[in-house]
mmCIF file of the C-alpha atoms, coordinates in Angstrom:
data_MODEL
# 
_entry.id   MODEL 
# 
loop_
_atom_site.group_PDB 
_atom_site.id 
_atom_site.type_symbol 
_atom_site.label_atom_id 
_atom_site.label_alt_id 
_atom_site.label_comp_id 
_atom_site.label_asym_id 
_atom_site.label_entity_id 
_atom_site.label_seq_id 
_atom_site.pdbx_PDB_ins_code 
_atom_site.Cartn_x 
_atom_site.Cartn_y 
_atom_site.Cartn_z 
_atom_site.occupancy 
_atom_site.B_iso_or_equiv 
_atom_site.pdbx_formal_charge 
_atom_site.auth_seq_id 
_atom_site.auth_comp_id 
_atom_site.auth_asym_id 
_atom_site.auth_atom_id 
_atom_site.pdbx_PDB_model_num 
ATOM 1   C CA . UNK A 1 1   ? -35.945 -48.958 24.648 1.00 0.00 ? 1   UNK A CA 1 
ATOM 2   C CA . UNK A 1 2   ? -32.558 -48.894 22.911 1.00 0.00 ? 2   UNK A CA 1 
ATOM 3   C CA . UNK A 1 3   ? -32.257 -45.172 23.610 1.00 0.00 ? 3   UNK A CA 1 
ATOM 4   C CA . UNK A 1 4   ? -33.017 -45.730 27.304 1.00 0.00 ? 4   UNK A CA 1 
ATOM 5   C CA . UNK A 1 5   ? -30.468 -48.546 27.525 1.00 0.00 ? 5   UNK A CA 1 
ATOM 6   C CA . UNK A 1 6   ? -27.857 -46.330 25.845 1.00 0.00 ? 6   UNK A CA 1 
ATOM 7   C CA . UNK A 1 7   ? -28.511 -43.482 28.296 1.00 0.00 ? 7   UNK A CA 1 
ATOM 8   C CA . UNK A 1 8   ? -28.294 -45.886 31.253 1.00 0.00 ? 8   UNK A CA 1 
ATOM 9   C CA . UNK A 1 9   ? -24.956 -47.230 30.041 1.00 0.00 ? 9   UNK A CA 1 
ATOM 10  C CA . UNK A 1 10  ? -23.600 -43.750 29.346 1.00 0.00 ? 10  UNK A CA 1 
ATOM 11  C CA . UNK A 1 11  ? -24.695 -42.496 32.757 1.00 0.00 ? 11  UNK A CA 1 
ATOM 12  C CA . UNK A 1 12  ? -23.087 -45.481 34.502 1.00 0.00 ? 12  UNK A CA 1 
ATOM 13  C CA . UNK A 1 13  ? -19.797 -44.863 32.703 1.00 0.00 ? 13  UNK A CA 1 
ATOM 14  C CA . UNK A 1 14  ? -19.935 -41.152 33.510 1.00 0.00 ? 14  UNK A CA 1 
ATOM 15  C CA . UNK A 1 15  ? -20.492 -41.921 37.208 1.00 0.00 ? 15  UNK A CA 1 
ATOM 16  C CA . UNK A 1 16  ? -17.596 -44.391 37.213 1.00 0.00 ? 16  UNK A CA 1 
ATOM 17  C CA . UNK A 1 17  ? -15.377 -41.815 35.540 1.00 0.00 ? 17  UNK A CA 1 
ATOM 18  C CA . UNK A 1 18  ? -16.336 -39.171 38.110 1.00 0.00 ? 18  UNK A CA 1 
ATOM 19  C CA . UNK A 1 19  ? -15.627 -41.531 41.015 1.00 0.00 ? 19  UNK A CA 1 
ATOM 20  C CA . UNK A 1 20  ? -12.241 -42.498 39.581 1.00 0.00 ? 20  UNK A CA 1 
ATOM 21  C CA . UNK A 1 21  ? -11.276 -38.900 38.866 1.00 0.00 ? 21  UNK A CA 1 
ATOM 22  C CA . UNK A 1 22  ? -12.456 -37.796 42.315 1.00 0.00 ? 22  UNK A CA 1 
ATOM 23  C CA . UNK A 1 23  ? -10.247 -40.427 43.928 1.00 0.00 ? 23  UNK A CA 1 
ATOM 24  C CA . UNK A 1 24  ? -7.252  -39.072 42.010 1.00 0.00 ? 24  UNK A CA 1 
ATOM 25  C CA . UNK A 1 25  ? -8.009  -35.397 42.646 1.00 0.00 ? 25  UNK A CA 1 
ATOM 26  C CA . UNK A 1 26  ? -8.969  -35.762 46.320 1.00 0.00 ? 26  UNK A CA 1 
ATOM 27  C CA . UNK A 1 27  ? -5.754  -37.566 47.205 1.00 0.00 ? 27  UNK A CA 1 
ATOM 28  C CA . UNK A 1 28  ? -3.359  -35.291 45.336 1.00 0.00 ? 28  UNK A CA 1 
ATOM 29  C CA . UNK A 1 29  ? -2.352  -38.033 42.888 1.00 0.00 ? 29  UNK A CA 1 
ATOM 30  C CA . UNK A 1 30  ? -3.555  -35.842 40.032 1.00 0.00 ? 30  UNK A CA 1 
ATOM 31  C CA . UNK A 1 31  ? -2.774  -32.112 40.163 1.00 0.00 ? 31  UNK A CA 1 
ATOM 32  C CA . UNK A 1 32  ? -3.584  -29.063 38.096 1.00 0.00 ? 32  UNK A CA 1 
ATOM 33  C CA . UNK A 1 33  ? -0.553  -27.480 36.463 1.00 0.00 ? 33  UNK A CA 1 
ATOM 34  C CA . UNK A 1 34  ? -0.863  -24.281 38.526 1.00 0.00 ? 34  UNK A CA 1 
ATOM 35  C CA . UNK A 1 35  ? -0.414  -26.170 41.803 1.00 0.00 ? 35  UNK A CA 1 
ATOM 36  C CA . UNK A 1 36  ? 2.093   -28.946 41.114 1.00 0.00 ? 36  UNK A CA 1 
ATOM 37  C CA . UNK A 1 37  ? 4.901   -27.236 43.060 1.00 0.00 ? 37  UNK A CA 1 
ATOM 38  C CA . UNK A 1 38  ? 2.777   -26.835 46.194 1.00 0.00 ? 38  UNK A CA 1 
ATOM 39  C CA . UNK A 1 39  ? 2.799   -30.091 48.230 1.00 0.00 ? 39  UNK A CA 1 
ATOM 40  C CA . UNK A 1 40  ? -0.362  -31.284 49.944 1.00 0.00 ? 40  UNK A CA 1 
ATOM 41  C CA . UNK A 1 41  ? -0.550  -31.275 53.734 1.00 0.00 ? 41  UNK A CA 1 
ATOM 42  C CA . UNK A 1 42  ? -2.270  -33.464 56.312 1.00 0.00 ? 42  UNK A CA 1 
ATOM 43  C CA . UNK A 1 43  ? -4.931  -31.485 58.185 1.00 0.00 ? 43  UNK A CA 1 
ATOM 44  C CA . UNK A 1 44  ? -7.445  -32.508 60.895 1.00 0.00 ? 44  UNK A CA 1 
ATOM 45  C CA . UNK A 1 45  ? -11.104 -31.880 60.094 1.00 0.00 ? 45  UNK A CA 1 
ATOM 46  C CA . UNK A 1 46  ? -11.231 -29.556 63.109 1.00 0.00 ? 46  UNK A CA 1 
ATOM 47  C CA . UNK A 1 47  ? -9.467  -26.982 60.889 1.00 0.00 ? 47  UNK A CA 1 
ATOM 48  C CA . UNK A 1 48  ? -12.616 -26.771 58.762 1.00 0.00 ? 48  UNK A CA 1 
ATOM 49  C CA . UNK A 1 49  ? -15.504 -27.563 61.103 1.00 0.00 ? 49  UNK A CA 1 
ATOM 50  C CA . UNK A 1 50  ? -16.577 -26.552 64.608 1.00 0.00 ? 50  UNK A CA 1 
ATOM 51  C CA . UNK A 1 51  ? -19.241 -28.434 66.526 1.00 0.00 ? 51  UNK A CA 1 
ATOM 52  C CA . UNK A 1 52  ? -22.390 -26.414 67.101 1.00 0.00 ? 52  UNK A CA 1 
ATOM 53  C CA . UNK A 1 53  ? -25.284 -27.705 69.191 1.00 0.00 ? 53  UNK A CA 1 
ATOM 54  C CA . UNK A 1 54  ? -28.023 -25.109 69.626 1.00 0.00 ? 54  UNK A CA 1 
ATOM 55  C CA . UNK A 1 55  ? -31.402 -26.392 70.876 1.00 0.00 ? 55  UNK A CA 1 
ATOM 56  C CA . UNK A 1 56  ? -34.647 -25.079 69.441 1.00 0.00 ? 56  UNK A CA 1 
ATOM 57  C CA . UNK A 1 57  ? -35.707 -23.963 72.926 1.00 0.00 ? 57  UNK A CA 1 
ATOM 58  C CA . UNK A 1 58  ? -38.206 -21.338 71.810 1.00 0.00 ? 58  UNK A CA 1 
ATOM 59  C CA . UNK A 1 59  ? -39.728 -23.796 69.280 1.00 0.00 ? 59  UNK A CA 1 
ATOM 60  C CA . UNK A 1 60  ? -39.646 -21.155 66.537 1.00 0.00 ? 60  UNK A CA 1 
ATOM 61  C CA . UNK A 1 61  ? -38.070 -23.423 63.898 1.00 0.00 ? 61  UNK A CA 1 
ATOM 62  C CA . UNK A 1 62  ? -40.487 -25.950 62.393 1.00 0.00 ? 62  UNK A CA 1 
ATOM 63  C CA . UNK A 1 63  ? -38.694 -27.165 59.235 1.00 0.00 ? 63  UNK A CA 1 
ATOM 64  C CA . UNK A 1 64  ? -37.327 -30.621 60.089 1.00 0.00 ? 64  UNK A CA 1 
ATOM 65  C CA . UNK A 1 65  ? -34.465 -32.187 58.124 1.00 0.00 ? 65  UNK A CA 1 
ATOM 66  C CA . UNK A 1 66  ? -33.407 -35.816 57.770 1.00 0.00 ? 66  UNK A CA 1 
ATOM 67  C CA . UNK A 1 67  ? -29.885 -37.022 57.027 1.00 0.00 ? 67  UNK A CA 1 
ATOM 68  C CA . UNK A 1 68  ? -29.665 -39.515 54.147 1.00 0.00 ? 68  UNK A CA 1 
ATOM 69  C CA . UNK A 1 69  ? -26.962 -41.471 52.369 1.00 0.00 ? 69  UNK A CA 1 
ATOM 70  C CA . UNK A 1 70  ? -27.918 -40.676 48.782 1.00 0.00 ? 70  UNK A CA 1 
ATOM 71  C CA . UNK A 1 71  ? -29.469 -37.206 48.977 1.00 0.00 ? 71  UNK A CA 1 
ATOM 72  C CA . UNK A 1 72  ? -27.709 -35.715 51.980 1.00 0.00 ? 72  UNK A CA 1 
ATOM 73  C CA . UNK A 1 73  ? -29.718 -33.301 54.126 1.00 0.00 ? 73  UNK A CA 1 
ATOM 74  C CA . UNK A 1 74  ? -33.317 -33.156 52.950 1.00 0.00 ? 74  UNK A CA 1 
ATOM 75  C CA . UNK A 1 75  ? -36.607 -31.899 54.469 1.00 0.00 ? 75  UNK A CA 1 
ATOM 76  C CA . UNK A 1 76  ? -38.334 -34.767 56.245 1.00 0.00 ? 76  UNK A CA 1 
ATOM 77  C CA . UNK A 1 77  ? -41.604 -33.957 54.500 1.00 0.00 ? 77  UNK A CA 1 
ATOM 78  C CA . UNK A 1 78  ? -39.908 -34.281 51.110 1.00 0.00 ? 78  UNK A CA 1 
ATOM 79  C CA . UNK A 1 79  ? -38.274 -37.588 52.010 1.00 0.00 ? 79  UNK A CA 1 
ATOM 80  C CA . UNK A 1 80  ? -41.197 -39.365 53.661 1.00 0.00 ? 80  UNK A CA 1 
ATOM 81  C CA . UNK A 1 81  ? -44.218 -37.400 52.483 1.00 0.00 ? 81  UNK A CA 1 
ATOM 82  C CA . UNK A 1 82  ? -44.966 -36.499 56.092 1.00 0.00 ? 82  UNK A CA 1 
ATOM 83  C CA . UNK A 1 83  ? -43.222 -35.245 59.196 1.00 0.00 ? 83  UNK A CA 1 
ATOM 84  C CA . UNK A 1 84  ? -42.037 -38.009 61.511 1.00 0.00 ? 84  UNK A CA 1 
ATOM 85  C CA . UNK A 1 85  ? -40.415 -35.779 64.127 1.00 0.00 ? 85  UNK A CA 1 
ATOM 86  C CA . UNK A 1 86  ? -41.773 -35.354 67.636 1.00 0.00 ? 86  UNK A CA 1 
ATOM 87  C CA . UNK A 1 87  ? -44.596 -32.884 68.119 1.00 0.00 ? 87  UNK A CA 1 
ATOM 88  C CA . UNK A 1 88  ? -42.395 -30.901 70.494 1.00 0.00 ? 88  UNK A CA 1 
ATOM 89  C CA . UNK A 1 89  ? -39.223 -29.723 68.706 1.00 0.00 ? 89  UNK A CA 1 
ATOM 90  C CA . UNK A 1 90  ? -37.669 -27.979 71.722 1.00 0.00 ? 90  UNK A CA 1 
ATOM 91  C CA . UNK A 1 91  ? -34.826 -30.500 72.011 1.00 0.00 ? 91  UNK A CA 1 
ATOM 92  C CA . UNK A 1 92  ? -34.095 -30.557 68.284 1.00 0.00 ? 92  UNK A CA 1 
ATOM 93  C CA . UNK A 1 93  ? -30.908 -28.835 67.086 1.00 0.00 ? 93  UNK A CA 1 
ATOM 94  C CA . UNK A 1 94  ? -31.073 -25.653 65.036 1.00 0.00 ? 94  UNK A CA 1 
ATOM 95  C CA . UNK A 1 95  ? -29.086 -25.756 61.790 1.00 0.00 ? 95  UNK A CA 1 
ATOM 96  C CA . UNK A 1 96  ? -28.205 -22.854 59.535 1.00 0.00 ? 96  UNK A CA 1 
ATOM 97  C CA . UNK A 1 97  ? -27.807 -22.765 55.771 1.00 0.00 ? 97  UNK A CA 1 
ATOM 98  C CA . UNK A 1 98  ? -24.582 -24.575 54.828 1.00 0.00 ? 98  UNK A CA 1 
ATOM 99  C CA . UNK A 1 99  ? -24.048 -26.335 58.179 1.00 0.00 ? 99  UNK A CA 1 
ATOM 100 C CA . UNK A 1 100 ? -22.572 -29.846 58.143 1.00 0.00 ? 100 UNK A CA 1 
ATOM 101 C CA . UNK A 1 101 ? -24.760 -32.602 59.617 1.00 0.00 ? 101 UNK A CA 1 
ATOM 102 C CA . UNK A 1 102 ? -24.239 -36.333 60.049 1.00 0.00 ? 102 UNK A CA 1 
ATOM 103 C CA . UNK A 1 103 ? -26.027 -39.288 61.607 1.00 0.00 ? 103 UNK A CA 1 
ATOM 104 C CA . UNK A 1 104 ? -23.543 -40.773 64.111 1.00 0.00 ? 104 UNK A CA 1 
ATOM 105 C CA . UNK A 1 105 ? -25.002 -44.272 63.766 1.00 0.00 ? 105 UNK A CA 1 
ATOM 106 C CA . UNK A 1 106 ? -24.931 -44.254 59.955 1.00 0.00 ? 106 UNK A CA 1 
ATOM 107 C CA . UNK A 1 107 ? -21.902 -42.105 59.224 1.00 0.00 ? 107 UNK A CA 1 
ATOM 108 C CA . UNK A 1 108 ? -19.978 -45.222 58.143 1.00 0.00 ? 108 UNK A CA 1 
ATOM 109 C CA . UNK A 1 109 ? -22.601 -45.624 55.369 1.00 0.00 ? 109 UNK A CA 1 
ATOM 110 C CA . UNK A 1 110 ? -22.262 -42.053 54.110 1.00 0.00 ? 110 UNK A CA 1 
ATOM 111 C CA . UNK A 1 111 ? -25.151 -40.356 55.929 1.00 0.00 ? 111 UNK A CA 1 
ATOM 112 C CA . UNK A 1 112 ? -23.579 -36.907 55.949 1.00 0.00 ? 112 UNK A CA 1 
ATOM 113 C CA . UNK A 1 113 ? -24.202 -33.658 54.103 1.00 0.00 ? 113 UNK A CA 1 
ATOM 114 C CA . UNK A 1 114 ? -24.715 -29.909 54.148 1.00 0.00 ? 114 UNK A CA 1 
ATOM 115 C CA . UNK A 1 115 ? -27.919 -28.016 54.924 1.00 0.00 ? 115 UNK A CA 1 
ATOM 116 C CA . UNK A 1 116 ? -29.323 -26.499 51.686 1.00 0.00 ? 116 UNK A CA 1 
ATOM 117 C CA . UNK A 1 117 ? -29.010 -22.783 50.965 1.00 0.00 ? 117 UNK A CA 1 
ATOM 118 C CA . UNK A 1 118 ? -31.598 -20.631 52.734 1.00 0.00 ? 118 UNK A CA 1 
ATOM 119 C CA . UNK A 1 119 ? -32.484 -23.763 54.670 1.00 0.00 ? 119 UNK A CA 1 
ATOM 120 C CA . UNK A 1 120 ? -32.521 -22.804 58.357 1.00 0.00 ? 120 UNK A CA 1 
ATOM 121 C CA . UNK A 1 121 ? -34.370 -25.491 60.304 1.00 0.00 ? 121 UNK A CA 1 
ATOM 122 C CA . UNK A 1 122 ? -33.881 -28.261 62.864 1.00 0.00 ? 122 UNK A CA 1 
ATOM 123 C CA . UNK A 1 123 ? -32.537 -31.806 62.973 1.00 0.00 ? 123 UNK A CA 1 
ATOM 124 C CA . UNK A 1 124 ? -32.859 -34.673 65.416 1.00 0.00 ? 124 UNK A CA 1 
ATOM 125 C CA . UNK A 1 125 ? -30.956 -34.162 68.688 1.00 0.00 ? 125 UNK A CA 1 
ATOM 126 C CA . UNK A 1 126 ? -29.242 -37.475 67.878 1.00 0.00 ? 126 UNK A CA 1 
ATOM 127 C CA . UNK A 1 127 ? -27.463 -35.905 64.886 1.00 0.00 ? 127 UNK A CA 1 
ATOM 128 C CA . UNK A 1 128 ? -24.073 -34.181 65.049 1.00 0.00 ? 128 UNK A CA 1 
ATOM 129 C CA . UNK A 1 129 ? -24.031 -30.608 63.689 1.00 0.00 ? 129 UNK A CA 1 
ATOM 130 C CA . UNK A 1 130 ? -21.134 -28.332 62.711 1.00 0.00 ? 130 UNK A CA 1 
ATOM 131 C CA . UNK A 1 131 ? -20.420 -24.810 61.590 1.00 0.00 ? 131 UNK A CA 1 
ATOM 132 C CA . UNK A 1 132 ? -18.269 -24.655 58.431 1.00 0.00 ? 132 UNK A CA 1 
ATOM 133 C CA . UNK A 1 133 ? -15.183 -22.414 58.353 1.00 0.00 ? 133 UNK A CA 1 
ATOM 134 C CA . UNK A 1 134 ? -14.525 -20.004 55.490 1.00 0.00 ? 134 UNK A CA 1 
ATOM 135 C CA . UNK A 1 135 ? -11.543 -22.052 54.334 1.00 0.00 ? 135 UNK A CA 1 
ATOM 136 C CA . UNK A 1 136 ? -13.734 -24.992 53.329 1.00 0.00 ? 136 UNK A CA 1 
ATOM 137 C CA . UNK A 1 137 ? -15.360 -25.353 49.918 1.00 0.00 ? 137 UNK A CA 1 
ATOM 138 C CA . UNK A 1 138 ? -18.618 -27.215 50.573 1.00 0.00 ? 138 UNK A CA 1 
ATOM 139 C CA . UNK A 1 139 ? -18.729 -28.802 47.120 1.00 0.00 ? 139 UNK A CA 1 
ATOM 140 C CA . UNK A 1 140 ? -15.203 -30.110 47.651 1.00 0.00 ? 140 UNK A CA 1 
ATOM 141 C CA . UNK A 1 141 ? -15.988 -31.513 51.084 1.00 0.00 ? 141 UNK A CA 1 
ATOM 142 C CA . UNK A 1 142 ? -19.321 -32.850 49.875 1.00 0.00 ? 142 UNK A CA 1 
ATOM 143 C CA . UNK A 1 143 ? -17.351 -35.363 47.801 1.00 0.00 ? 143 UNK A CA 1 
ATOM 144 C CA . UNK A 1 144 ? -14.358 -35.755 50.109 1.00 0.00 ? 144 UNK A CA 1 
ATOM 145 C CA . UNK A 1 145 ? -16.436 -36.683 53.169 1.00 0.00 ? 145 UNK A CA 1 
ATOM 146 C CA . UNK A 1 146 ? -18.028 -39.565 51.253 1.00 0.00 ? 146 UNK A CA 1 
ATOM 147 C CA . UNK A 1 147 ? -14.955 -40.989 49.579 1.00 0.00 ? 147 UNK A CA 1 
ATOM 148 C CA . UNK A 1 148 ? -13.710 -44.509 50.245 1.00 0.00 ? 148 UNK A CA 1 
ATOM 149 C CA . UNK A 1 149 ? -10.878 -43.565 52.579 1.00 0.00 ? 149 UNK A CA 1 
ATOM 150 C CA . UNK A 1 150 ? -13.045 -41.546 54.937 1.00 0.00 ? 150 UNK A CA 1 
ATOM 151 C CA . UNK A 1 151 ? -15.880 -44.093 54.944 1.00 0.00 ? 151 UNK A CA 1 
ATOM 152 C CA . UNK A 1 152 ? -13.306 -46.595 56.168 1.00 0.00 ? 152 UNK A CA 1 
ATOM 153 C CA . UNK A 1 153 ? -12.180 -44.132 58.858 1.00 0.00 ? 153 UNK A CA 1 
ATOM 154 C CA . UNK A 1 154 ? -15.769 -43.626 60.009 1.00 0.00 ? 154 UNK A CA 1 
ATOM 155 C CA . UNK A 1 155 ? -16.054 -47.350 60.688 1.00 0.00 ? 155 UNK A CA 1 
ATOM 156 C CA . UNK A 1 156 ? -12.879 -47.190 62.739 1.00 0.00 ? 156 UNK A CA 1 
ATOM 157 C CA . UNK A 1 157 ? -14.085 -44.345 64.980 1.00 0.00 ? 157 UNK A CA 1 
ATOM 158 C CA . UNK A 1 158 ? -17.608 -45.737 65.435 1.00 0.00 ? 158 UNK A CA 1 
ATOM 159 C CA . UNK A 1 159 ? -17.847 -47.162 68.951 1.00 0.00 ? 159 UNK A CA 1 
ATOM 160 C CA . UNK A 1 160 ? -20.309 -49.386 70.772 1.00 0.00 ? 160 UNK A CA 1 
ATOM 161 C CA . UNK A 1 161 ? -20.991 -53.017 71.616 1.00 0.00 ? 161 UNK A CA 1 
ATOM 162 C CA . UNK A 1 162 ? -23.928 -53.362 69.228 1.00 0.00 ? 162 UNK A CA 1 
ATOM 163 C CA . UNK A 1 163 ? -22.682 -53.377 65.623 1.00 0.00 ? 163 UNK A CA 1 
ATOM 164 C CA . UNK A 1 164 ? -25.872 -51.739 64.334 1.00 0.00 ? 164 UNK A CA 1 
ATOM 165 C CA . UNK A 1 165 ? -25.882 -49.077 67.053 1.00 0.00 ? 165 UNK A CA 1 
ATOM 166 C CA . UNK A 1 166 ? -22.247 -47.975 66.996 1.00 0.00 ? 166 UNK A CA 1 
ATOM 167 C CA . UNK A 1 167 ? -21.764 -44.209 67.074 1.00 0.00 ? 167 UNK A CA 1 
ATOM 168 C CA . UNK A 1 168 ? -19.135 -41.920 65.583 1.00 0.00 ? 168 UNK A CA 1 
ATOM 169 C CA . UNK A 1 169 ? -18.715 -39.140 68.135 1.00 0.00 ? 169 UNK A CA 1 
ATOM 170 C CA . UNK A 1 170 ? -18.085 -35.595 66.993 1.00 0.00 ? 170 UNK A CA 1 
ATOM 171 C CA . UNK A 1 171 ? -14.783 -35.323 68.878 1.00 0.00 ? 171 UNK A CA 1 
ATOM 172 C CA . UNK A 1 172 ? -13.391 -38.358 67.034 1.00 0.00 ? 172 UNK A CA 1 
ATOM 173 C CA . UNK A 1 173 ? -14.731 -37.081 63.718 1.00 0.00 ? 173 UNK A CA 1 
ATOM 174 C CA . UNK A 1 174 ? -12.947 -33.749 64.126 1.00 0.00 ? 174 UNK A CA 1 
ATOM 175 C CA . UNK A 1 175 ? -9.665  -35.521 64.897 1.00 0.00 ? 175 UNK A CA 1 
ATOM 176 C CA . UNK A 1 176 ? -9.648  -37.350 61.566 1.00 0.00 ? 176 UNK A CA 1 
ATOM 177 C CA . UNK A 1 177 ? -6.729  -36.223 59.416 1.00 0.00 ? 177 UNK A CA 1 
ATOM 178 C CA . UNK A 1 178 ? -7.156  -35.790 55.673 1.00 0.00 ? 178 UNK A CA 1 
ATOM 179 C CA . UNK A 1 179 ? -4.670  -34.878 52.919 1.00 0.00 ? 179 UNK A CA 1 
ATOM 180 C CA . UNK A 1 180 ? -5.566  -31.399 51.657 1.00 0.00 ? 180 UNK A CA 1 
ATOM 181 C CA . UNK A 1 181 ? -4.390  -28.968 48.999 1.00 0.00 ? 181 UNK A CA 1 
ATOM 182 C CA . UNK A 1 182 ? -2.485  -26.101 50.624 1.00 0.00 ? 182 UNK A CA 1 
ATOM 183 C CA . UNK A 1 183 ? -4.809  -23.415 49.220 1.00 0.00 ? 183 UNK A CA 1 
ATOM 184 C CA . UNK A 1 184 ? -8.558  -22.987 48.963 1.00 0.00 ? 184 UNK A CA 1 
ATOM 185 C CA . UNK A 1 185 ? -8.044  -22.005 45.327 1.00 0.00 ? 185 UNK A CA 1 
ATOM 186 C CA . UNK A 1 186 ? -7.094  -25.591 44.497 1.00 0.00 ? 186 UNK A CA 1 
ATOM 187 C CA . UNK A 1 187 ? -10.114 -26.835 46.472 1.00 0.00 ? 187 UNK A CA 1 
ATOM 188 C CA . UNK A 1 188 ? -12.294 -24.550 44.355 1.00 0.00 ? 188 UNK A CA 1 
ATOM 189 C CA . UNK A 1 189 ? -10.838 -25.817 41.086 1.00 0.00 ? 189 UNK A CA 1 
ATOM 190 C CA . UNK A 1 190 ? -11.257 -29.473 42.045 1.00 0.00 ? 190 UNK A CA 1 
ATOM 191 C CA . UNK A 1 191 ? -14.814 -28.763 43.180 1.00 0.00 ? 191 UNK A CA 1 
ATOM 192 C CA . UNK A 1 192 ? -15.570 -27.052 39.848 1.00 0.00 ? 192 UNK A CA 1 
ATOM 193 C CA . UNK A 1 193 ? -14.433 -30.097 37.847 1.00 0.00 ? 193 UNK A CA 1 
ATOM 194 C CA . UNK A 1 194 ? -16.424 -32.542 39.978 1.00 0.00 ? 194 UNK A CA 1 
ATOM 195 C CA . UNK A 1 195 ? -19.473 -30.262 39.973 1.00 0.00 ? 195 UNK A CA 1 
ATOM 196 C CA . UNK A 1 196 ? -19.339 -30.086 36.163 1.00 0.00 ? 196 UNK A CA 1 
ATOM 197 C CA . UNK A 1 197 ? -19.187 -33.872 35.901 1.00 0.00 ? 197 UNK A CA 1 
ATOM 198 C CA . UNK A 1 198 ? -22.138 -34.225 38.277 1.00 0.00 ? 198 UNK A CA 1 
ATOM 199 C CA . UNK A 1 199 ? -24.082 -31.736 36.144 1.00 0.00 ? 199 UNK A CA 1 
ATOM 200 C CA . UNK A 1 200 ? -23.462 -33.953 33.108 1.00 0.00 ? 200 UNK A CA 1 
ATOM 201 C CA . UNK A 1 201 ? -24.763 -36.968 35.056 1.00 0.00 ? 201 UNK A CA 1 
ATOM 202 C CA . UNK A 1 202 ? -27.856 -34.997 36.071 1.00 0.00 ? 202 UNK A CA 1 
ATOM 203 C CA . UNK A 1 203 ? -28.488 -33.995 32.445 1.00 0.00 ? 203 UNK A CA 1 
ATOM 204 C CA . UNK A 1 204 ? -28.265 -37.624 31.312 1.00 0.00 ? 204 UNK A CA 1 
ATOM 205 C CA . UNK A 1 205 ? -30.716 -38.667 34.006 1.00 0.00 ? 205 UNK A CA 1 
ATOM 206 C CA . UNK A 1 206 ? -33.089 -35.874 33.015 1.00 0.00 ? 206 UNK A CA 1 
ATOM 207 C CA . UNK A 1 207 ? -32.834 -36.934 29.368 1.00 0.00 ? 207 UNK A CA 1 
ATOM 208 C CA . UNK A 1 208 ? -33.662 -40.509 30.355 1.00 0.00 ? 208 UNK A CA 1 
ATOM 209 C CA . UNK A 1 209 ? -36.777 -39.314 32.187 1.00 0.00 ? 209 UNK A CA 1 
ATOM 210 C CA . UNK A 1 210 ? -37.902 -37.448 29.052 1.00 0.00 ? 210 UNK A CA 1 
ATOM 211 C CA . UNK A 1 211 ? -37.337 -40.475 26.802 1.00 0.00 ? 211 UNK A CA 1 
ATOM 212 C CA . UNK A 1 212 ? -39.226 -42.708 29.241 1.00 0.00 ? 212 UNK A CA 1 
ATOM 213 C CA . UNK A 1 213 ? -42.083 -40.196 29.308 1.00 0.00 ? 213 UNK A CA 1 
ATOM 214 C CA . UNK A 1 214 ? -42.126 -40.062 25.500 1.00 0.00 ? 214 UNK A CA 1 
ATOM 215 C CA . UNK A 1 215 ? -42.216 -43.875 25.356 1.00 0.00 ? 215 UNK A CA 1 
ATOM 216 C CA . UNK A 1 216 ? -45.214 -44.043 27.709 1.00 0.00 ? 216 UNK A CA 1 
ATOM 217 C CA . UNK A 1 217 ? -47.040 -41.379 25.727 1.00 0.00 ? 217 UNK A CA 1 
ATOM 218 C CA . UNK A 1 218 ? -46.315 -43.151 22.444 1.00 0.00 ? 218 UNK A CA 1 
ATOM 219 C CA . UNK A 1 219 ? -47.525 -46.474 23.824 1.00 0.00 ? 219 UNK A CA 1 
ATOM 220 C CA . UNK A 1 220 ? -50.710 -44.821 25.045 1.00 0.00 ? 220 UNK A CA 1 
ATOM 221 C CA . UNK A 1 221 ? -51.382 -43.334 21.602 1.00 0.00 ? 221 UNK A CA 1 
ATOM 222 C CA . UNK A 1 222 ? -50.656 -46.647 19.869 1.00 0.00 ? 222 UNK A CA 1 
ATOM 223 C CA . UNK A 1 223 ? -53.016 -48.506 22.209 1.00 0.00 ? 223 UNK A CA 1 
ATOM 224 C CA . UNK A 1 224 ? -55.698 -45.888 21.566 1.00 0.00 ? 224 UNK A CA 1 
ATOM 225 C CA . UNK A 1 225 ? -55.287 -46.374 17.790 1.00 0.00 ? 225 UNK A CA 1 
ATOM 226 C CA . UNK A 1 226 ? -55.574 -50.150 18.227 1.00 0.00 ? 226 UNK A CA 1 
ATOM 227 C CA . UNK A 1 227 ? -58.777 -49.724 20.214 1.00 0.00 ? 227 UNK A CA 1 
ATOM 228 C CA . UNK A 1 228 ? -60.267 -47.493 17.513 1.00 0.00 ? 228 UNK A CA 1 
ATOM 229 C CA . UNK A 1 229 ? -59.303 -49.916 14.735 1.00 0.00 ? 229 UNK A CA 1 
ATOM 230 C CA . UNK A 1 230 ? -60.703 -52.931 16.586 1.00 0.00 ? 230 UNK A CA 1 
ATOM 231 C CA . UNK A 1 231 ? -63.983 -51.115 17.200 1.00 0.00 ? 231 UNK A CA 1 
# 
C-alpha cells in the first residue's frame, strides 16, 4: 500500500511538472539555446490544417472512431465495448491516419485529437475533420491544442443559444491565432521533451498496475494459507 501511494504521488508530481513545463515551452517563455535568437510568430491554425469532409458514400470503411477528452481519437468498439454508430455509415466522414478530428460541441472541454497511425476509418458526420500540413508536428500540436489558452479560445468561438449545445465551427477554429516557433525543428525538439515526460508518466502508471497486481496475488495466497491453517 505504501508503494502504491508513493507511485501515485510521484505520478501526480510528474504530471504537474509536465503541464507546467508545457505551458512554458508552448508559449515561448522557455527556449532552447539553439533558438533563442529566433523570435516566435503569431500564426493562424489554417497554416497547419485544412478542413476535409469526405463522406463514406460507398460504405467501404467500417472502423468507427469516437472523439474523447482523455484518450483522443479511439475506436468506438474499444471505448464502449460495442459499436454505437448508425447501421448505415454512408454519411459518416472518412478520416485518414494522422488526421485531426474534434467534436464541435465538446471542443471547449478538450475533445480533440489525431487519428492513430494506420487508422483509416470513419467518424460521425457531426465531427469536424482536417488534413494536417507537413509543417505541423502532431505530438507538438497534440499538447498545444489542449492547453489552457486554447481551451479558453474554444469557449469563445463556440456559438449557440443552448449552453450545452454550442458549437465551434471549423472556420472559426482555423482563424484562431497561436504563438509558434519559427521553425519546425523547434517544434520537434519541444515535442521530444514532452513526449519523453509522458513516457515517464506511462511507466509510473504501468509500475503501479504491476504493484497492485502483486498485492492482489499476495493477498490471495495469504487468504489461501489462512484457510488451510484453519482447516
